[in-house]
PDB file of N, CA and C in Angstrom:
ATOM      1  N   GLU D  25       0.834  -1.197   0.000  1.00  0.00           N
ATOM      2  CA  GLU D  25       0.000   0.000   0.000  1.00  0.00           C
ATOM      3  C   GLU D  25       0.880   1.263   0.000  1.00  0.00           C
ATOM      4  N   PHE D  26       1.888   1.282   0.828  1.00  0.00           N
ATOM      5  CA  PHE D  26       2.803   2.419   0.953  1.00  0.00           C
ATOM      6  C   PHE D  26       3.524   2.667  -0.373  1.00  0.00           C
ATOM      7  N   PHE D  27       4.082   1.601  -0.941  1.00  0.00           N
ATOM      8  CA  PHE D  27       4.847   1.736  -2.189  1.00  0.00           C
ATOM      9  C   PHE D  27       3.931   2.143  -3.355  1.00  0.00           C
ATOM     10  N   LYS D  28       2.735   1.577  -3.347  1.00  0.00           N
ATOM     11  CA  LYS D  28       1.789   1.892  -4.393  1.00  0.00           C
ATOM     12  C   LYS D  28       1.412   3.376  -4.359  1.00  0.00           C
ATOM     13  N   PHE D  29       1.164   3.899  -3.162  1.00  0.00           N
ATOM     14  CA  PHE D  29       0.809   5.310  -2.994  1.00  0.00           C
ATOM     15  C   PHE D  29       1.922   6.225  -3.509  1.00  0.00           C
ATOM     16  N   HIS D  30       3.159   5.958  -3.116  1.00  0.00           N
ATOM     17  CA  HIS D  30       4.282   6.811  -3.511  1.00  0.00           C
ATOM     18  C   HIS D  30       4.603   6.680  -5.006  1.00  0.00           C
ATOM     19  N   LYS D  31       4.391   5.493  -5.550  1.00  0.00           N
ATOM     20  CA  LYS D  31       4.596   5.322  -6.980  1.00  0.00           C
ATOM     21  C   LYS D  31       3.562   6.148  -7.752  1.00  0.00           C
ATOM     22  N   GLN D  32       2.336   6.162  -7.272  1.00  0.00           N
ATOM     23  CA  GLN D  32       1.275   6.949  -7.896  1.00  0.00           C
ATOM     24  C   GLN D  32       1.585   8.450  -7.784  1.00  0.00           C
ATOM     25  N   MET D  33       2.099   8.875  -6.647  1.00  0.00           N
ATOM     26  CA  MET D  33       2.459  10.287  -6.454  1.00  0.00           C
ATOM     27  C   MET D  33       3.584  10.696  -7.406  1.00  0.00           C
ATOM     28  N   ARG D  34       4.572   9.823  -7.585  1.00  0.00           N
ATOM     29  CA  ARG D  34       5.667  10.098  -8.521  1.00  0.00           C
ATOM     30  C   ARG D  34       5.143  10.198  -9.949  1.00  0.00           C
ATOM     31  N   THR D  35       4.232   9.323 -10.295  1.00  0.00           N
ATOM     32  CA  THR D  35       3.646   9.328 -11.635  1.00  0.00           C
ATOM     33  C   THR D  35       2.877  10.626 -11.877  1.00  0.00           C
ATOM     34  N   GLU D  36       2.094  11.045 -10.899  1.00  0.00           N
ATOM     35  CA  GLU D  36       1.337  12.294 -11.027  1.00  0.00           C
ATOM     36  C   GLU D  36       2.274  13.496 -11.118  1.00  0.00           C
ATOM     37  N   ALA D  37       3.337  13.484 -10.339  1.00  0.00           N
ATOM     38  CA  ALA D  37       4.311  14.572 -10.395  1.00  0.00           C
ATOM     39  C   ALA D  37       5.002  14.611 -11.753  1.00  0.00           C
ATOM     40  N   ALA D  38       5.317  13.458 -12.321  1.00  0.00           N
ATOM     41  CA  ALA D  38       5.947  13.396 -13.633  1.00  0.00           C
ATOM     42  C   ALA D  38       4.984  13.909 -14.709  1.00  0.00           C
ATOM     43  N   LYS D  39       3.700  13.561 -14.609  1.00  0.00           N
ATOM     44  CA  LYS D  39       2.707  14.050 -15.564  1.00  0.00           C
ATOM     45  C   LYS D  39       2.589  15.573 -15.488  1.00  0.00           C
ATOM     46  N   LEU D  40       2.566  16.094 -14.277  1.00  0.00           N
ATOM     47  CA  LEU D  40       2.472  17.540 -14.085  1.00  0.00           C
ATOM     48  C   LEU D  40       3.714  18.236 -14.662  1.00  0.00           C
ATOM     49  N   ALA D  41       4.888  17.690 -14.391  1.00  0.00           N
ATOM     50  CA  ALA D  41       6.130  18.264 -14.911  1.00  0.00           C
ATOM     51  C   ALA D  41       6.141  18.247 -16.436  1.00  0.00           C
ATOM     52  N   ARG D  42       5.677  17.152 -17.025  1.00  0.00           N
ATOM     53  CA  ARG D  42       5.615  17.033 -18.477  1.00  0.00           C
ATOM     54  C   ARG D  42       4.647  18.063 -19.061  1.00  0.00           C
ATOM     55  N   ALA D  43       3.489  18.243 -18.403  1.00  0.00           N
ATOM     56  CA  ALA D  43       2.497  19.208 -18.881  1.00  0.00           C
ATOM     57  C   ALA D  43       3.056  20.633 -18.812  1.00  0.00           C
ATOM     58  N   ILE D  44       3.759  20.951 -17.755  1.00  0.00           N
ATOM     59  CA  ILE D  44       4.354  22.284 -17.611  1.00  0.00           C
ATOM     60  C   ILE D  44       5.433  22.503 -18.670  1.00  0.00           C
ATOM     61  N   ARG D  45       6.270  21.487 -18.890  1.00  0.00           N
ATOM     62  CA  ARG D  45       7.323  21.585 -19.896  1.00  0.00           C
ATOM     63  C   ARG D  45       6.732  21.767 -21.288  1.00  0.00           C
ATOM     64  N   ASP D  46       5.683  20.991 -21.604  1.00  0.00           N
ATOM     65  CA  ASP D  46       5.038  21.109 -22.908  1.00  0.00           C
ATOM     66  C   ASP D  46       4.417  22.493 -23.098  1.00  0.00           C
ATOM     67  N   SER D  47       3.818  23.004 -22.038  1.00  0.00           N
ATOM     68  CA  SER D  47       3.220  24.336 -22.105  1.00  0.00           C
ATOM     69  C   SER D  47       4.290  25.404 -22.350  1.00  0.00           C
ATOM     70  N   ALA D  48       5.399  25.294 -21.663  1.00  0.00           N
ATOM     71  CA  ALA D  48       6.490  26.249 -21.849  1.00  0.00           C
ATOM     72  C   ALA D  48       7.071  26.151 -23.258  1.00  0.00           C
ATOM     73  N   ASP D  49       7.189  24.939 -23.782  1.00  0.00           N
ATOM     74  CA  ASP D  49       7.689  24.744 -25.143  1.00  0.00           C
ATOM     75  C   ASP D  49       6.746  25.363 -26.177  1.00  0.00           C
ATOM     76  N   LYS D  50       5.444  25.166 -25.982  1.00  0.00           N
ATOM     77  CA  LYS D  50       4.464  25.740 -26.900  1.00  0.00           C
ATOM     78  C   LYS D  50       4.546  27.265 -26.885  1.00  0.00           C
ATOM     79  N   GLU D  51       4.684  27.827 -25.711  1.00  0.00           N
ATOM     80  CA  GLU D  51       4.778  29.284 -25.583  1.00  0.00           C
ATOM     81  C   GLU D  51       6.041  29.812 -26.268  1.00  0.00           C
ATOM     82  N   ALA D  52       7.146  29.121 -26.105  1.00  0.00           N
ATOM     83  CA  ALA D  52       8.403  29.530 -26.751  1.00  0.00           C
ATOM     84  C   ALA D  52       8.279  29.444 -28.266  1.00  0.00           C
ATOM     85  N   LYS D  53       7.653  28.373 -28.759  1.00  0.00           N
ATOM     86  CA  LYS D  53       7.463  28.231 -30.205  1.00  0.00           C
ATOM     87  C   LYS D  53       6.545  29.310 -30.757  1.00  0.00           C
ATOM     88  N   ARG D  54       5.506  29.654 -30.002  1.00  0.00           N
ATOM     89  CA  ARG D  54       4.580  30.695 -30.437  1.00  0.00           C
ATOM     90  C   ARG D  54       5.289  32.050 -30.515  1.00  0.00           C
ATOM     91  N   LYS D  55       6.100  32.350 -29.504  1.00  0.00           N
ATOM     92  CA  LYS D  55       6.833  33.619 -29.510  1.00  0.00           C
ATOM     93  C   LYS D  55       7.817  33.677 -30.676  1.00  0.00           C
ATOM     94  N   GLU D  56       8.487  32.571 -30.935  1.00  0.00           N
ATOM     95  CA  GLU D  56       9.445  32.525 -32.044  1.00  0.00           C
ATOM     96  C   GLU D  56       8.714  32.704 -33.375  1.00  0.00           C
ATOM     97  N   LYS D  57       7.557  32.051 -33.505  1.00  0.00           N
ATOM     98  CA  LYS D  57       6.769  32.160 -34.733  1.00  0.00           C
ATOM     99  C   LYS D  57       6.293  33.601 -34.932  1.00  0.00           C
ATOM    100  N   ASP D  58       5.850  34.258 -33.857  1.00  0.00           N
ATOM    101  CA  ASP D  58       5.414  35.649 -33.940  1.00  0.00           C
ATOM    102  C   ASP D  58       6.569  36.571 -34.325  1.00  0.00           C
ATOM    103  N   ALA D  59       7.755  36.310 -33.770  1.00  0.00           N
ATOM    104  CA  ALA D  59       8.921  37.127 -34.087  1.00  0.00           C
ATOM    105  C   ALA D  59       9.315  36.980 -35.552  1.00  0.00           C
ATOM    106  N   VAL D  60       9.263  35.762 -36.058  1.00  0.00           N
ATOM    107  CA  VAL D  60       9.599  35.519 -37.473  1.00  0.00           C
ATOM    108  C   VAL D  60       8.571  36.207 -38.374  1.00  0.00           C
ATOM    109  N   ALA D  61       7.294  36.135 -38.007  1.00  0.00           N
ATOM    110  CA  ALA D  61       6.250  36.776 -38.807  1.00  0.00           C
ATOM    111  C   ALA D  61       6.426  38.294 -38.813  1.00  0.00           C
ATOM    112  N   ALA D  62       6.773  38.858 -37.663  1.00  0.00           N
ATOM    113  CA  ALA D  62       6.999  40.306 -37.585  1.00  0.00           C
ATOM    114  C   ALA D  62       8.202  40.714 -38.423  1.00  0.00           C
ATOM    115  N   GLU D  63       9.252  39.905 -38.390  1.00  0.00           N
ATOM    116  CA  GLU D  63      10.443  40.202 -39.185  1.00  0.00           C
ATOM    117  C   GLU D  63      10.123  40.138 -40.681  1.00  0.00           C
ATOM    118  N   ARG D  64       9.329  39.150 -41.076  1.00  0.00           N
ATOM    119  CA  ARG D  64       8.936  39.041 -42.486  1.00  0.00           C
ATOM    120  C   ARG D  64       8.107  40.235 -42.914  1.00  0.00           C
ATOM    121  N   ALA D  65       7.209  40.687 -42.031  1.00  0.00           N
ATOM    122  CA  ALA D  65       6.379  41.849 -42.354  1.00  0.00           C
ATOM    123  C   ALA D  65       7.239  43.101 -42.504  1.00  0.00           C
ATOM    124  N   ARG D  66       8.228  43.265 -41.621  1.00  0.00           N
ATOM    125  CA  ARG D  66       9.138  44.418 -41.722  1.00  0.00           C
ATOM    126  C   ARG D  66       9.917  44.367 -43.031  1.00  0.00           C
ATOM    127  N   LEU D  67      10.438  43.190 -43.380  1.00  0.00           N
ATOM    128  CA  LEU D  67      11.202  43.058 -44.620  1.00  0.00           C
ATOM    129  C   LEU D  67      10.325  43.291 -45.850  1.00  0.00           C
ATOM    130  N   ALA D  68       9.089  42.822 -45.800  1.00  0.00           N
ATOM    131  CA  ALA D  68       8.183  43.033 -46.924  1.00  0.00           C
ATOM    132  C   ALA D  68       7.893  44.524 -47.100  1.00  0.00           C
ATOM    133  N   ALA D  69       7.685  45.234 -45.999  1.00  0.00           N
ATOM    134  CA  ALA D  69       7.448  46.677 -46.077  1.00  0.00           C
ATOM    135  C   ALA D  69       8.687  47.397 -46.590  1.00  0.00           C
ATOM    136  N   LEU D  70       9.841  46.946 -46.174  1.00  0.00           N
ATOM    137  CA  LEU D  70      11.087  47.559 -46.617  1.00  0.00           C
ATOM    138  C   LEU D  70      11.311  47.318 -48.108  1.00  0.00           C
ATOM    139  N   LYS D  71      11.049  46.093 -48.564  1.00  0.00           N
ATOM    140  CA  LYS D  71      11.210  45.777 -49.988  1.00  0.00           C
ATOM    141  C   LYS D  71      10.218  46.555 -50.851  1.00  0.00           C
ATOM    142  N   ALA D  72       9.028  46.805 -50.311  1.00  0.00           N
ATOM    143  CA  ALA D  72       8.009  47.555 -51.043  1.00  0.00           C
ATOM    144  C   ALA D  72       8.256  49.056 -50.963  1.00  0.00           C
ATOM    145  N   ASN D  73       9.314  49.460 -50.271  1.00  0.00           N
ATOM    146  CA  ASN D  73       9.688  50.864 -50.086  1.00  0.00           C
ATOM    147  C   ASN D  73       8.578  51.640 -49.385  1.00  0.00           C
ATOM    148  N   ASP D  74       7.852  50.975 -48.505  1.00  0.00           N
ATOM    149  CA  ASP D  74       6.798  51.607 -47.712  1.00  0.00           C
ATOM    150  C   ASP D  74       7.389  51.953 -46.351  1.00  0.00           C
ATOM    151  N   MET D  75       8.036  53.107 -46.291  1.00  0.00           N
ATOM    152  CA  MET D  75       8.775  53.472 -45.082  1.00  0.00           C
ATOM    153  C   MET D  75       7.854  53.789 -43.910  1.00  0.00           C
ATOM    154  N   ASP D  76       6.640  54.263 -44.184  1.00  0.00           N
ATOM    155  CA  ASP D  76       5.711  54.527 -43.090  1.00  0.00           C
ATOM    156  C   ASP D  76       5.341  53.231 -42.377  1.00  0.00           C
ATOM    157  N   ALA D  77       5.002  52.207 -43.156  1.00  0.00           N
ATOM    158  CA  ALA D  77       4.650  50.911 -42.568  1.00  0.00           C
ATOM    159  C   ALA D  77       5.864  50.293 -41.887  1.00  0.00           C
ATOM    160  N   TYR D  78       7.029  50.423 -42.528  1.00  0.00           N
ATOM    161  CA  TYR D  78       8.250  49.863 -41.938  1.00  0.00           C
ATOM    162  C   TYR D  78       8.554  50.534 -40.604  1.00  0.00           C
ATOM    163  N   SER D  79       8.439  51.845 -40.552  1.00  0.00           N
ATOM    164  CA  SER D  79       8.701  52.568 -39.303  1.00  0.00           C
ATOM    165  C   SER D  79       7.721  52.156 -38.210  1.00  0.00           C
ATOM    166  N   LYS D  80       6.450  51.989 -38.605  1.00  0.00           N
ATOM    167  CA  LYS D  80       5.435  51.576 -37.624  1.00  0.00           C
ATOM    168  C   LYS D  80       5.743  50.173 -37.080  1.00  0.00           C
ATOM    169  N   LEU D  81       6.112  49.255 -37.981  1.00  0.00           N
ATOM    170  CA  LEU D  81       6.456  47.895 -37.551  1.00  0.00           C
ATOM    171  C   LEU D  81       7.731  47.892 -36.720  1.00  0.00           C
ATOM    172  N   LEU D  82       8.640  48.783 -37.049  1.00  0.00           N
ATOM    173  CA  LEU D  82       9.897  48.871 -36.299  1.00  0.00           C
ATOM    174  C   LEU D  82       9.651  49.360 -34.877  1.00  0.00           C
ATOM    175  N   GLU D  83       8.688  50.257 -34.708  1.00  0.00           N
ATOM    176  CA  GLU D  83       8.360  50.750 -33.374  1.00  0.00           C
ATOM    177  C   GLU D  83       7.792  49.642 -32.488  1.00  0.00           C
ATOM    178  N   GLU D  84       7.130  48.668 -33.113  1.00  0.00           N
ATOM    179  CA  GLU D  84       6.538  47.576 -32.342  1.00  0.00           C
ATOM    180  C   GLU D  84       7.576  46.565 -31.865  1.00  0.00           C
ATOM    181  N   THR D  85       8.716  46.537 -32.537  1.00  0.00           N
ATOM    182  CA  THR D  85       9.740  45.567 -32.176  1.00  0.00           C
ATOM    183  C   THR D  85      10.552  46.079 -30.989  1.00  0.00           C
ATOM    184  N   LYS D  86      11.272  45.188 -30.379  1.00  0.00           N
ATOM    185  CA  LYS D  86      12.093  45.564 -29.232  1.00  0.00           C
ATOM    186  C   LYS D  86      13.560  45.613 -29.608  1.00  0.00           C
ATOM    187  N   ASN D  87      13.843  45.658 -30.917  1.00  0.00           N
ATOM    188  CA  ASN D  87      15.219  45.688 -31.389  1.00  0.00           C
ATOM    189  C   ASN D  87      15.723  47.125 -31.347  1.00  0.00           C
ATOM    190  N   GLU D  88      16.423  47.450 -30.284  1.00  0.00           N
ATOM    191  CA  GLU D  88      16.899  48.810 -30.080  1.00  0.00           C
ATOM    192  C   GLU D  88      17.947  49.206 -31.116  1.00  0.00           C
ATOM    193  N   ARG D  89      18.720  48.261 -31.599  1.00  0.00           N
ATOM    194  CA  ARG D  89      19.747  48.572 -32.582  1.00  0.00           C
ATOM    195  C   ARG D  89      19.121  49.051 -33.897  1.00  0.00           C
ATOM    196  N   LEU D  90      18.061  48.374 -34.341  1.00  0.00           N
ATOM    197  CA  LEU D  90      17.381  48.806 -35.555  1.00  0.00           C
ATOM    198  C   LEU D  90      16.771  50.193 -35.385  1.00  0.00           C
ATOM    199  N   LYS D  91      16.161  50.438 -34.228  1.00  0.00           N
ATOM    200  CA  LYS D  91      15.583  51.760 -33.971  1.00  0.00           C
ATOM    201  C   LYS D  91      16.665  52.830 -33.993  1.00  0.00           C
ATOM    202  N   PHE D  92      17.801  52.548 -33.376  1.00  0.00           N
ATOM    203  CA  PHE D  92      18.912  53.498 -33.339  1.00  0.00           C
ATOM    204  C   PHE D  92      19.393  53.793 -34.755  1.00  0.00           C
ATOM    205  N   LEU D  93      19.573  52.742 -35.561  1.00  0.00           N
ATOM    206  CA  LEU D  93      20.051  52.932 -36.928  1.00  0.00           C
ATOM    207  C   LEU D  93      19.049  53.725 -37.770  1.00  0.00           C
ATOM    208  N   MET D  94      17.768  53.462 -37.604  1.00  0.00           N
ATOM    209  CA  MET D  94      16.762  54.209 -38.356  1.00  0.00           C
ATOM    210  C   MET D  94      16.741  55.677 -37.949  1.00  0.00           C
ATOM    211  N   ASP D  95      16.882  55.946 -36.651  1.00  0.00           N
ATOM    212  CA  ASP D  95      16.916  57.333 -36.188  1.00  0.00           C
ATOM    213  C   ASP D  95      18.127  58.066 -36.756  1.00  0.00           C
ATOM    214  N   LYS D  96      19.286  57.409 -36.723  1.00  0.00           N
ATOM    215  CA  LYS D  96      20.499  58.024 -37.271  1.00  0.00           C
ATOM    216  C   LYS D  96      20.360  58.249 -38.774  1.00  0.00           C
ATOM    217  N   THR D  97      19.805  57.273 -39.482  1.00  0.00           N
ATOM    218  CA  THR D  97      19.621  57.401 -40.926  1.00  0.00           C
ATOM    219  C   THR D  97      18.693  58.568 -41.233  1.00  0.00           C
ATOM    220  N   GLU D  98      17.598  58.668 -40.510  1.00  0.00           N
ATOM    221  CA  GLU D  98      16.658  59.765 -40.711  1.00  0.00           C
ATOM    222  C   GLU D  98      17.337  61.106 -40.437  1.00  0.00           C
ATOM    223  N   LYS D  99      18.153  61.167 -39.414  1.00  0.00           N
ATOM    224  CA  LYS D  99      18.863  62.400 -39.070  1.00  0.00           C
ATOM    225  C   LYS D  99      19.815  62.795 -40.204  1.00  0.00           C
ATOM    226  N   HIS D 100      20.552  61.835 -40.732  1.00  0.00           N
ATOM    227  CA  HIS D 100      21.490  62.132 -41.808  1.00  0.00           C
ATOM    228  C   HIS D 100      20.768  62.530 -43.093  1.00  0.00           C
ATOM    229  N   PHE D 101      19.683  61.844 -43.429  1.00  0.00           N
ATOM    230  CA  PHE D 101      18.913  62.219 -44.615  1.00  0.00           C
ATOM    231  C   PHE D 101      18.357  63.634 -44.463  1.00  0.00           C
ATOM    232  N   SER D 102      17.934  63.962 -43.268  1.00  0.00           N
ATOM    233  CA  SER D 102      17.411  65.293 -43.008  1.00  0.00           C
ATOM    234  C   SER D 102      18.503  66.344 -43.192  1.00  0.00           C
ATOM    235  N   GLN D 103      19.717  66.048 -42.700  1.00  0.00           N
ATOM    236  CA  GLN D 103      20.831  66.987 -42.870  1.00  0.00           C
ATOM    237  C   GLN D 103      21.185  67.153 -44.340  1.00  0.00           C
ATOM    238  N   VAL D 104      21.239  66.055 -45.080  1.00  0.00           N
ATOM    239  CA  VAL D 104      21.566  66.120 -46.505  1.00  0.00           C
ATOM    240  C   VAL D 104      20.481  66.901 -47.242  1.00  0.00           C
ATOM    241  N   SER D 105      19.236  66.649 -46.913  1.00  0.00           N
ATOM    242  CA  SER D 105      18.132  67.352 -47.549  1.00  0.00           C
ATOM    243  C   SER D 105      18.220  68.848 -47.281  1.00  0.00           C
ATOM    244  N   THR D 106      18.503  69.226 -46.050  1.00  0.00           N
ATOM    245  CA  THR D 106      18.646  70.631 -45.697  1.00  0.00           C
ATOM    246  C   THR D 106      19.802  71.269 -46.454  1.00  0.00           C
ATOM    247  N   SER D 107      20.919  70.567 -46.540  1.00  0.00           N
ATOM    248  CA  SER D 107      22.077  71.079 -47.276  1.00  0.00           C
ATOM    249  C   SER D 107      21.750  71.273 -48.752  1.00  0.00           C
ATOM    250  N   LEU D 108      21.065  70.312 -49.350  1.00  0.00           N
ATOM    251  CA  LEU D 108      20.681  70.427 -50.755  1.00  0.00           C
ATOM    252  C   LEU D 108      19.749  71.611 -50.981  1.00  0.00           C
ATOM    253  N   LEU D 109      18.794  71.798 -50.082  1.00  0.00           N
ATOM    254  CA  LEU D 109      17.873  72.928 -50.212  1.00  0.00           C
ATOM    255  C   LEU D 109      18.624  74.246 -50.097  1.00  0.00           C
ATOM    256  N   GLN D 110      19.571  74.322 -49.191  1.00  0.00           N
ATOM    257  CA  GLN D 110      20.359  75.543 -49.039  1.00  0.00           C
ATOM    258  C   GLN D 110      21.176  75.810 -50.296  1.00  0.00           C
ATOM    259  N   GLU D 111      21.779  74.773 -50.864  1.00  0.00           N
ATOM    260  CA  GLU D 111      22.564  74.940 -52.091  1.00  0.00           C
ATOM    261  C   GLU D 111      21.685  75.384 -53.247  1.00  0.00           C
ATOM    262  N   ARG D 112      20.518  74.814 -53.358  1.00  0.00           N
ATOM    263  CA  ARG D 112      19.597  75.209 -54.427  1.00  0.00           C
ATOM    264  C   ARG D 112      19.181  76.664 -54.276  1.00  0.00           C
ATOM    265  N   ASN D 113      18.888  77.052 -53.039  1.00  0.00           N
ATOM    266  CA  ASN D 113      18.482  78.428 -52.791  1.00  0.00           C
ATOM    267  C   ASN D 113      19.632  79.390 -53.052  1.00  0.00           C
ATOM    268  N   LYS D 114      20.844  78.968 -52.730  1.00  0.00           N
ATOM    269  CA  LYS D 114      22.022  79.794 -52.946  1.00  0.00           C
ATOM    270  C   LYS D 114      22.270  79.988 -54.441  1.00  0.00           C
ATOM    271  N   ASP D 115      22.085  78.933 -55.211  1.00  0.00           N
ATOM    272  CA  ASP D 115      22.305  78.994 -56.656  1.00  0.00           C
ATOM    273  C   ASP D 115      21.164  79.725 -57.366  1.00  0.00           C
ATOM    274  N   GLY D 116      20.044  79.863 -56.707  1.00  0.00           N
ATOM    275  CA  GLY D 116      18.913  80.547 -57.318  1.00  0.00           C
ATOM    276  C   GLY D 116      18.110  79.669 -58.248  1.00  0.00           C
ATOM    277  N   SER D 117      18.366  78.373 -58.209  1.00  0.00           N
ATOM    278  CA  SER D 117      17.598  77.483 -59.073  1.00  0.00           C
ATOM    279  C   SER D 117      16.238  77.227 -58.450  1.00  0.00           C
ATOM    280  N   VAL D 118      15.744  76.045 -58.494  1.00  0.00           N
ATOM    281  CA  VAL D 118      14.388  75.700 -58.058  1.00  0.00           C
ATOM    282  C   VAL D 118      14.168  76.118 -56.615  1.00  0.00           C
ATOM    283  N   SER D 119      13.102  76.873 -56.382  1.00  0.00           N
ATOM    284  CA  SER D 119      12.793  77.267 -55.007  1.00  0.00           C
ATOM    285  C   SER D 119      11.948  76.180 -54.373  1.00  0.00           C
ATOM    286  N   SER D 120      12.181  75.974 -53.099  1.00  0.00           N
ATOM    287  CA  SER D 120      11.469  74.885 -52.421  1.00  0.00           C
ATOM    288  C   SER D 120      10.424  75.452 -51.483  1.00  0.00           C
ATOM    289  N   SER D 121       9.686  74.569 -50.888  1.00  0.00           N
ATOM    290  CA  SER D 121       8.632  74.989 -49.967  1.00  0.00           C
ATOM    291  C   SER D 121       9.198  75.353 -48.611  1.00  0.00           C
ATOM    292  N   GLY D 122      10.501  75.122 -48.414  1.00  0.00           N
ATOM    293  CA  GLY D 122      11.147  75.481 -47.154  1.00  0.00           C
ATOM    294  C   GLY D 122      11.027  74.379 -46.131  1.00  0.00           C
ATOM    295  N   GLY D 123      11.804  74.471 -45.078  1.00  0.00           N
ATOM    296  CA  GLY D 123      11.778  73.485 -44.014  1.00  0.00           C
ATOM    297  C   GLY D 123      12.600  72.268 -44.375  1.00  0.00           C
ATOM    298  N   THR D 124      12.626  71.349 -43.475  1.00  0.00           N
ATOM    299  CA  THR D 124      13.411  70.133 -43.700  1.00  0.00           C
ATOM    300  C   THR D 124      12.497  69.068 -44.254  1.00  0.00           C
ATOM    301  N   ALA D 125      12.892  68.521 -45.361  1.00  0.00           N
ATOM    302  CA  ALA D 125      12.104  67.438 -45.965  1.00  0.00           C
ATOM    303  C   ALA D 125      12.626  66.111 -45.483  1.00  0.00           C
ATOM    304  N   SER D 126      11.737  65.226 -45.172  1.00  0.00           N
ATOM    305  CA  SER D 126      12.142  63.887 -44.743  1.00  0.00           C
ATOM    306  C   SER D 126      12.326  62.997 -45.950  1.00  0.00           C
ATOM    307  N   TYR D 127      13.341  62.193 -45.927  1.00  0.00           N
ATOM    308  CA  TYR D 127      13.596  61.252 -47.020  1.00  0.00           C
ATOM    309  C   TYR D 127      12.443  60.268 -47.130  1.00  0.00           C
ATOM    310  N   TYR D 128      11.876  59.872 -45.990  1.00  0.00           N
ATOM    311  CA  TYR D 128      10.841  58.847 -45.975  1.00  0.00           C
ATOM    312  C   TYR D 128       9.470  59.396 -46.318  1.00  0.00           C
ATOM    313  N   ALA D 129       9.329  60.714 -46.347  1.00  0.00           N
ATOM    314  CA  ALA D 129       8.024  61.297 -46.625  1.00  0.00           C
ATOM    315  C   ALA D 129       7.645  61.143 -48.082  1.00  0.00           C
ATOM    316  N   SER D 130       8.617  60.946 -48.957  1.00  0.00           N
ATOM    317  CA  SER D 130       8.319  60.861 -50.387  1.00  0.00           C
ATOM    318  C   SER D 130       7.757  59.516 -50.769  1.00  0.00           C
TER     319      SER D 130
END
């Protein structure tokens, strides 16, 4: 009776441990699948040159390096755009609407 009881308790504990492990594995697989889907969506937006959608998808991600690179890229494009507008205005050629134009706004 004693051995039977403890054997049953061990079996129940093993079943519970297996169920918890399976649940954790499913959750990890789901998170990985969601991350891959988000990455594919970002790449698809980037390939389609849809910078608004790409920026929105990038904000949802937790990849700080990508956010940093996009911010720096936007800053540099803005500086180049401002410099080009100043040169155009200096040369007297095409007049612009003024202000800083964003590369991604086009």
